[in-house]
Amino acid sequence: MIELQGIEITYDDFIAMNELNITINEGEFFTLLGPSGCGKTSLLRTITGFVSPSKGRIIIDGKDVTDESVEKRGVGIVFQSYAIFPTMNVFENIAFGLRVKRLSKKAIKEKVLEIAQMVDLSEEHLQRNASELSGGQQQRVAIARALVLQPKILCLDEPLSNLDAKLRNQLRVELKRLQKQFGITTVYVTHDQEEALTMSDKIAVFNNGKLEQLGTPNDVFNNPTSDFVATFIGDSNVFETKELATFLNAKNLSRPSGKSYLRLNHVHTKPIKEAIELEGVVTNVEYFGLYSKYTFKTVSGLTLRNVEVDLSNQMNIGDNVTLYLKQRDFIHL
Amino acid sequence: MRKLLLMFGIVSTLIFITACSEEGKEATEAKSDKKSELVVYTNQISGDREEVAKSLIEEQNFNFEVVFVQAGGGEMKDRLIAEKNNPLADVVLGGSPLEHLALAENNILAPFTPTWAENVDPSLVGSENNYWPWAIDTVHYTYNKNLVGGNNQPPVPQDWPDLTKPEFKDQYYIFEPSGTTGSVLFASMLVRYQDKNGEHGVSEEGWKLVEDIYANAVNPAPQDWQEALKEDVTGGFIWGGGVISVARDKNIELDIMEPSVGTPFLPALVGKIHTGNEEKMENAEEFINWWGSADVQATWGEKTGQAPANKEALEKIGGEIQALLDRLETQELDWNYIYEHMDAWREKMALEYAQ
Amino acid sequence: MKQLINVKQWKKNSMRLLIGAFLLWFVIAFLIYPNFNIILASFRTESGFSFTIVRKLFESPIAMDGLKNSFILAISLAITTNIVGIFIVLVSEYFEIKGAKLLKIGYMTTFIYGGIILVSGYSMIYGENGIVTKTLASFFPNFNVQWFGGFWAVLFVMTVSTTTSHMMFLGNAIKSIDNYTIEAAKNMGASSFYIIRRIVLPVVLPTIFAITILQFLGGLSAFAAPLIIGGKDFQTIAPLILELNKIPGSQGLALMLSLVLGLTTILLLILFTKLEKGGTFFSISKTKAVYVKQKINHKSLHIFVHAIAYLLFIIYVMPVVLIIAFSFTNSAAIHEVKLSFSAFTLDNYLTVFHDIEKITPFFNSANFSIQAAIAVTIIVLLGVGIRRKHDNLFTQFIEYAFLIPWMLPSTLIAIGFLTTYDEPKLIIGNKVLIGTTEILVLAYIIILIPITSRLLRASYQSVDQDYERAAKSLGASSFYTFRRIVLPMLLPTVLALIVLNFNSLLSDYNIAAFLSHPLKEPLGLLIRRYTSVEATGDTQALIYVFSTILMAIAAITVSIVYGWLLKEKKK
């Protein structure tokens, strides 16, 4: 569906994106994830056509669109601010693109009503001013406005940032539902790993203008291929591999000099099979309601953190514990 | 948005209507009367005088329409000079020798001799017959008779240097030299101190006088000098016609200072613009011949208080106006000398003395 | 297909090229060429281009004092007007004040009058015969009735009379603040004052910068107030510039002084632009709360703000009331500031209105002014718009060229037009502009360009570019986006500017005296005929009559725009 071939984006001397090759498949929810300044927004703007790449080609649906202008690419965009036109009501906002296309009044009305219904906007909503909408309604208007033109691709630029946590969770679900319902290829930009993990079919993780890893949420979470991905996504215990040599069989390590990572959920306080056992003491407890996070200090001097979902297993600072780790849960990079 | 469109509609219709009606008016007039316009730039047809001029013109019923464009003397002159490659005016009515000498220097005026040429003082006519006097204005220092000469009052001033005495501190207003009255009064002071070696042809003594006149004048200048003459100040600059009209309108007993060297007489001049359009220049001549004639000037003088240059007219009017002129000594003014230096004088006053 | 697209692309580019070419032509033909001509002519003296001009100015105590005072006034005004301006805007738009609507109308009186008449109005209250002065003198027999003069009087009058741009532009900016941000701040325990300082002001800072530059320029070119109430010790430079400009050989001096003022303003502008960089805050809230007026909870503060608000209201409204009232009297009553039945007269209104010929100039001027006010908005919108799209040397050049008229006295601009276009010139298609009505409209456009471009630019900057991107992504052309999205958002500023510009031109004399068409007398010349120092008749009373008529026209236009066109829809 979308092929990015050797894309490089530069602003004056600054390289925002290094030679990048990605293919996004039809119907996929594809997320560009990374901290701010990693080049993900530049890349999205390149896909949408607001920024021209200094090198490389963009192919959409088999057609080279590198030199095509924004409106000819068949890309719908939802902006970070939603950019709901404040001088128009909701109906006019959604109808905007149709009017540009000079559709008949009747056709416009039909299409607007149809899409409004699909995104759960009532007729009463349609007559409201943009300033009278809630955040969720604004998102729906922004999406409806983009989708009413039946684009091949929907691009969303951090649409859930600057919203409170509850609304964000709610809209995340709704957004995913709409995407599934329309089955539209979606490129989604975010810096929030939770959003990326919960919604995406595929995630591309960027850092400093470089693609760090591309894979399914499961891949990037469980099999990070770089130090950056391992620390940026999910919470991990990080060690110098050398430190671990005493309890891990050093021969099994491909690179004994690097770093090793262990996800918090892989530190167990209850016995499991084929585990390494470590004696330690609880040094800190963080209570999160649904789960708690503990920090331990082992006798051998390692600091380990874990997530305890089983709230019946309460521990206090100073308690002695035995920790169980599986050697294959370690990731060595 | 709909309101806005409506508004734009209204505005554009308004513009359209004014444009149409103007054009329509011009068109119908052109058809019915075939009257061409004669554009007269003037600094004289202000205030009440406009009515007088209009009714005189109406009576005469020229076969052209007289259009007055009124502006201050300086602006009128500057505009005529700026337009010299493409003149819009046909006649310049009013303006002192200072303005007309500048116009003559820029070859804007066409020489001619009006029918009333013999009735005016030839010394006031342009050297190439390119401008002619039609009225004689005088400019003065005036004072409220009730506010000077008494106990605890400043003395009756006899000449300009009197005003520089401490008793006159804040007792009078002045006009800046940007207007005709102010410029001619200051010039009349400065020409008395001609000195080839002095700054701008004026001796130090002359400049001291001007500086002190400025220093003693009331500041800030009154917003309404006519009202101020009632009691706020004892006197100030004025033109001849003003003495009569202000005394009458404000019911003030005004008198004028008569310096021993005489009073500056200031001809109001008229000139024909060299437009190159034969018909218009003929009309211009017709208008000037009519304007300066004894009958017209007699009526004009009677109604406006402006003394005609035409001796015949002056005698017809007689009365207060003639009496005033007869009573006054004329100060010899070397207009060429003043014209030569006036700009430099004004600049010096603006930069060094003005308030 | 490919070719078709190219044709379309070419069409779009050619549209841009066309706009660029038009702007370039306009700037060169009307902003640079005639002004450059007159600058050369002004500096050319008999002894060639010389430095005597600079020496003369340095040796002139009047010029030096005038410049010094102008700068003192400009700096003081930039501070005091911002204080008063921000206060009255807060009172009318931000705080919950009893009678805020009435107060707002009072504060808006500066929209409808200015210049000499405004200062006259203030003199009738605080001047020698003024109402306040008389009252004070009756209580304190030793009271100095000439107390109202000099720097402080000038500063006072100019401070309360030049808050127009605050009311016009700051109010809108404040209304666009997201109420959630204010509530959030309150929630974190911030005081009203702290919220204003840390939340409200930063958001409206670009607007305040834009206004401050105008304020500064207004202070530098202050004319009427120092002239009438400045007294011996506080005269500014503008009257000197005007006087020098009328002396044929001294225009170089006038120009030099003007350049000093203009360049200072532009330096300030560049400084502010630097400060502004990265300082433009867009609201990033998605769920913007509709703006709500804030209560002042602190009791004594509540009373204090109300008291000051109403005191300012009285200060603002009194001069207008007096001018209108005294326009029905004669000059004696005006001079003495005494209203009485015996002085009541309609004669002056009859003088103005008794024949149709005296009404025509109103229409002429209205026509010229509205044309110029609309045209200048369009031209500036093109310039500002193209600068936003393409930030390059060319567009920067256009933007700075728009500021040229700030550096020249307006009469000099008029003379430059006359002397440049008095014969066929290729650059304007071999037309002669003298003797057309266009020349006056063009000159009006030129003098309005700097202020219009500053204010429109500030307003344009506050439009988030995402709106334009969104429209583009939905297939709209640049023009369509501009027409449907940007223009409606700029509308309050555009309309306010049209009204402001229209009213400022209506009674213009300085430019009309040079450029008016003989058969289309503008209002400024008519007024001058009746009110010049050397005119006979009841000139003072007529000044009040004309001022009242002009105020009425201004009030009507302002209320059309604010009371009707920009009225928010009732829910």
PDB file of C-alpha atoms in Angstrom, chain C residues 216-343:
ATOM      1  CA  PHE C 216       5.577  54.044  20.412  1.00  0.00           C
ATOM      2  CA  LEU C 217       5.220  55.466  16.937  1.00  0.00           C
ATOM      3  CA  GLY C 218       2.165  57.386  18.110  1.00  0.00           C
ATOM      4  CA  GLY C 219       4.213  58.884  20.924  1.00  0.00           C
ATOM      5  CA  LEU C 220       7.069  59.789  18.614  1.00  0.00           C
ATOM      6  CA  SER C 221       4.755  61.547  16.189  1.00  0.00           C
ATOM      7  CA  ALA C 222       2.520  63.111  18.825  1.00  0.00           C
ATOM      8  CA  PHE C 223       1.183  66.364  17.484  1.00  0.00           C
ATOM      9  CA  ALA C 224      -1.988  67.816  18.910  1.00  0.00           C
ATOM     10  CA  ALA C 225      -1.568  67.178  22.627  1.00  0.00           C
ATOM     11  CA  PRO C 226       1.948  68.622  23.036  1.00  0.00           C
ATOM     12  CA  LEU C 227       1.077  71.514  20.763  1.00  0.00           C
ATOM     13  CA  ILE C 228      -1.958  72.539  22.763  1.00  0.00           C
ATOM     14  CA  ILE C 229      -1.069  71.578  26.313  1.00  0.00           C
ATOM     15  CA  GLY C 230       2.665  70.896  26.190  1.00  0.00           C
ATOM     16  CA  GLY C 231       3.566  74.471  26.950  1.00  0.00           C
ATOM     17  CA  LYS C 232       7.034  75.919  26.556  1.00  0.00           C
ATOM     18  CA  ASP C 233       8.763  73.017  28.204  1.00  0.00           C
ATOM     19  CA  PHE C 234       7.221  70.122  26.428  1.00  0.00           C
ATOM     20  CA  GLN C 235       7.044  70.542  22.694  1.00  0.00           C
ATOM     21  CA  THR C 236       7.592  67.523  20.494  1.00  0.00           C
ATOM     22  CA  ILE C 237       9.148  67.084  17.093  1.00  0.00           C
ATOM     23  CA  ALA C 238       6.072  66.509  14.919  1.00  0.00           C
ATOM     24  CA  PRO C 239       4.965  70.167  14.697  1.00  0.00           C
ATOM     25  CA  LEU C 240       8.483  71.109  13.671  1.00  0.00           C
ATOM     26  CA  ILE C 241       8.510  68.435  10.984  1.00  0.00           C
ATOM     27  CA  LEU C 242       5.236  69.733   9.634  1.00  0.00           C
ATOM     28  CA  GLU C 243       6.445  73.323   9.652  1.00  0.00           C
ATOM     29  CA  LEU C 244       9.786  72.470   8.015  1.00  0.00           C
ATOM     30  CA  ASN C 245       7.997  70.418   5.437  1.00  0.00           C
ATOM     31  CA  LYS C 246       6.050  73.475   4.344  1.00  0.00           C
ATOM     32  CA  ILE C 247       9.251  75.419   3.692  1.00  0.00           C
ATOM     33  CA  PRO C 248      10.452  74.514   0.203  1.00  0.00           C
ATOM     34  CA  GLY C 249      14.165  74.527   0.999  1.00  0.00           C
ATOM     35  CA  SER C 250      13.810  72.781   4.324  1.00  0.00           C
ATOM     36  CA  GLN C 251      12.172  69.537   3.296  1.00  0.00           C
ATOM     37  CA  GLY C 252      15.485  67.760   3.731  1.00  0.00           C
ATOM     38  CA  LEU C 253      15.416  68.690   7.408  1.00  0.00           C
ATOM     39  CA  ALA C 254      11.867  67.459   7.774  1.00  0.00           C
ATOM     40  CA  LEU C 255      12.761  64.247   6.035  1.00  0.00           C
ATOM     41  CA  MET C 256      15.829  63.723   8.191  1.00  0.00           C
ATOM     42  CA  LEU C 257      13.765  64.067  11.362  1.00  0.00           C
ATOM     43  CA  SER C 258      11.118  61.784   9.951  1.00  0.00           C
ATOM     44  CA  LEU C 259      13.744  59.209   9.113  1.00  0.00           C
ATOM     45  CA  VAL C 260      14.982  59.289  12.690  1.00  0.00           C
ATOM     46  CA  LEU C 261      11.474  58.544  13.945  1.00  0.00           C
ATOM     47  CA  GLY C 262      10.732  55.951  11.272  1.00  0.00           C
ATOM     48  CA  LEU C 263      14.006  54.107  11.643  1.00  0.00           C
ATOM     49  CA  THR C 264      13.680  54.016  15.421  1.00  0.00           C
ATOM     50  CA  THR C 265      10.257  52.472  15.039  1.00  0.00           C
ATOM     51  CA  ILE C 266      11.563  49.894  12.617  1.00  0.00           C
ATOM     52  CA  LEU C 267      14.485  49.064  14.910  1.00  0.00           C
ATOM     53  CA  LEU C 268      12.003  48.532  17.690  1.00  0.00           C
ATOM     54  CA  LEU C 269       9.963  46.395  15.370  1.00  0.00           C
ATOM     55  CA  ILE C 270      12.938  44.204  14.526  1.00  0.00           C
ATOM     56  CA  LEU C 271      13.744  43.879  18.210  1.00  0.00           C
ATOM     57  CA  PHE C 272      10.193  42.863  18.979  1.00  0.00           C
ATOM     58  CA  THR C 273      10.144  40.411  16.101  1.00  0.00           C
ATOM     59  CA  LYS C 274      13.244  38.794  17.605  1.00  0.00           C
ATOM     60  CA  LEU C 275      11.616  38.696  21.036  1.00  0.00           C
ATOM     61  CA  GLU C 276       8.493  37.259  19.529  1.00  0.00           C
ATOM     62  CA  LYS C 277      10.283  34.359  17.836  1.00  0.00           C
ATOM     63  CA  GLY C 278       9.269  31.193  19.574  1.00  0.00           C
ATOM     64  CA  GLY C 279       7.029  33.287  21.720  1.00  0.00           C
ATOM     65  CA  THR C 280       3.846  32.836  19.765  1.00  0.00           C
ATOM     66  CA  PHE C 281       1.582  30.592  21.725  1.00  0.00           C
ATOM     67  CA  PHE C 282      -1.110  28.673  19.990  1.00  0.00           C
ATOM     68  CA  SER C 283      -3.745  27.144  22.061  1.00  0.00           C
ATOM     69  CA  ILE C 284      -3.125  23.419  21.998  1.00  0.00           C
ATOM     70  CA  SER C 285      -6.157  22.490  23.997  1.00  0.00           C
ATOM     71  CA  LYS C 286      -8.493  20.196  22.192  1.00  0.00           C
ATOM     72  CA  THR C 287     -11.394  20.802  24.425  1.00  0.00           C
ATOM     73  CA  LYS C 288     -11.211  24.512  24.623  1.00  0.00           C
ATOM     74  CA  ALA C 289     -13.629  25.858  27.146  1.00  0.00           C
ATOM     75  CA  VAL C 290     -15.651  28.825  26.065  1.00  0.00           C
ATOM     76  CA  TYR C 291     -14.308  31.911  27.594  1.00  0.00           C
ATOM     77  CA  VAL C 292     -15.899  32.860  30.913  1.00  0.00           C
ATOM     78  CA  LYS C 293     -15.616  36.163  32.728  1.00  0.00           C
ATOM     79  CA  GLN C 294     -13.624  35.990  35.913  1.00  0.00           C
ATOM     80  CA  LYS C 295     -14.913  37.023  39.292  1.00  0.00           C
ATOM     81  CA  ILE C 296     -12.692  39.096  41.524  1.00  0.00           C
ATOM     82  CA  ASN C 297     -13.092  37.409  44.868  1.00  0.00           C
ATOM     83  CA  HIS C 298     -10.895  39.619  46.947  1.00  0.00           C
ATOM     84  CA  LYS C 299     -13.357  42.138  48.346  1.00  0.00           C
ATOM     85  CA  SER C 300     -11.302  45.307  48.566  1.00  0.00           C
ATOM     86  CA  LEU C 301      -9.726  44.527  45.215  1.00  0.00           C
ATOM     87  CA  HIS C 302     -13.211  44.102  43.801  1.00  0.00           C
ATOM     88  CA  ILE C 303     -14.194  47.567  44.987  1.00  0.00           C
ATOM     89  CA  PHE C 304     -10.913  49.066  43.879  1.00  0.00           C
ATOM     90  CA  VAL C 305     -11.188  47.700  40.324  1.00  0.00           C
ATOM     91  CA  HIS C 306     -14.773  48.922  40.044  1.00  0.00           C
ATOM     92  CA  ALA C 307     -13.833  52.379  41.286  1.00  0.00           C
ATOM     93  CA  ILE C 308     -10.938  52.756  38.844  1.00  0.00           C
ATOM     94  CA  ALA C 309     -13.030  51.350  36.010  1.00  0.00           C
ATOM     95  CA  TYR C 310     -15.784  53.908  36.541  1.00  0.00           C
ATOM     96  CA  LEU C 311     -13.340  56.747  37.078  1.00  0.00           C
ATOM     97  CA  LEU C 312     -11.721  55.917  33.746  1.00  0.00           C
ATOM     98  CA  PHE C 313     -15.154  55.711  32.173  1.00  0.00           C
ATOM     99  CA  ILE C 314     -15.893  59.269  33.264  1.00  0.00           C
ATOM    100  CA  ILE C 315     -12.511  60.456  32.061  1.00  0.00           C
ATOM    101  CA  TYR C 316     -13.118  58.847  28.691  1.00  0.00           C
ATOM    102  CA  VAL C 317     -16.661  59.981  28.151  1.00  0.00           C
ATOM    103  CA  MET C 318     -16.615  63.547  29.447  1.00  0.00           C
ATOM    104  CA  PRO C 319     -14.742  65.134  26.521  1.00  0.00           C
ATOM    105  CA  VAL C 320     -17.103  63.550  23.994  1.00  0.00           C
ATOM    106  CA  VAL C 321     -20.144  64.727  25.875  1.00  0.00           C
ATOM    107  CA  LEU C 322     -18.761  68.258  26.103  1.00  0.00           C
ATOM    108  CA  ILE C 323     -17.814  68.431  22.439  1.00  0.00           C
ATOM    109  CA  ILE C 324     -21.282  67.351  21.382  1.00  0.00           C
ATOM    110  CA  ALA C 325     -22.979  69.696  23.815  1.00  0.00           C
ATOM    111  CA  PHE C 326     -20.862  72.673  22.871  1.00  0.00           C
ATOM    112  CA  SER C 327     -21.283  72.072  19.163  1.00  0.00           C
ATOM    113  CA  PHE C 328     -24.712  73.623  19.711  1.00  0.00           C
ATOM    114  CA  THR C 329     -23.255  76.821  21.100  1.00  0.00           C
ATOM    115  CA  ASN C 330     -20.982  79.607  19.925  1.00  0.00           C
ATOM    116  CA  SER C 331     -17.289  80.144  20.325  1.00  0.00           C
ATOM    117  CA  ALA C 332     -17.703  82.389  23.358  1.00  0.00           C
ATOM    118  CA  ALA C 333     -19.458  79.599  25.236  1.00  0.00           C
ATOM    119  CA  ILE C 334     -16.810  77.135  24.118  1.00  0.00           C
ATOM    120  CA  HIS C 335     -14.020  79.417  25.224  1.00  0.00           C
ATOM    121  CA  GLU C 336     -15.541  79.990  28.642  1.00  0.00           C
ATOM    122  CA  VAL C 337     -16.826  76.398  28.889  1.00  0.00           C
ATOM    123  CA  LYS C 338     -20.217  77.757  29.913  1.00  0.00           C
ATOM    124  CA  LEU C 339     -23.359  76.018  28.787  1.00  0.00           C
ATOM    125  CA  SER C 340     -26.427  78.191  28.773  1.00  0.00           C
ATOM    126  CA  PHE C 341     -29.714  78.448  26.955  1.00  0.00           C
ATOM    127  CA  SER C 342     -28.810  81.822  25.559  1.00  0.00           C
ATOM    128  CA  ALA C 343     -25.786  80.358  23.833  1.00  0.00           C
TER     129      ALA C 343
END
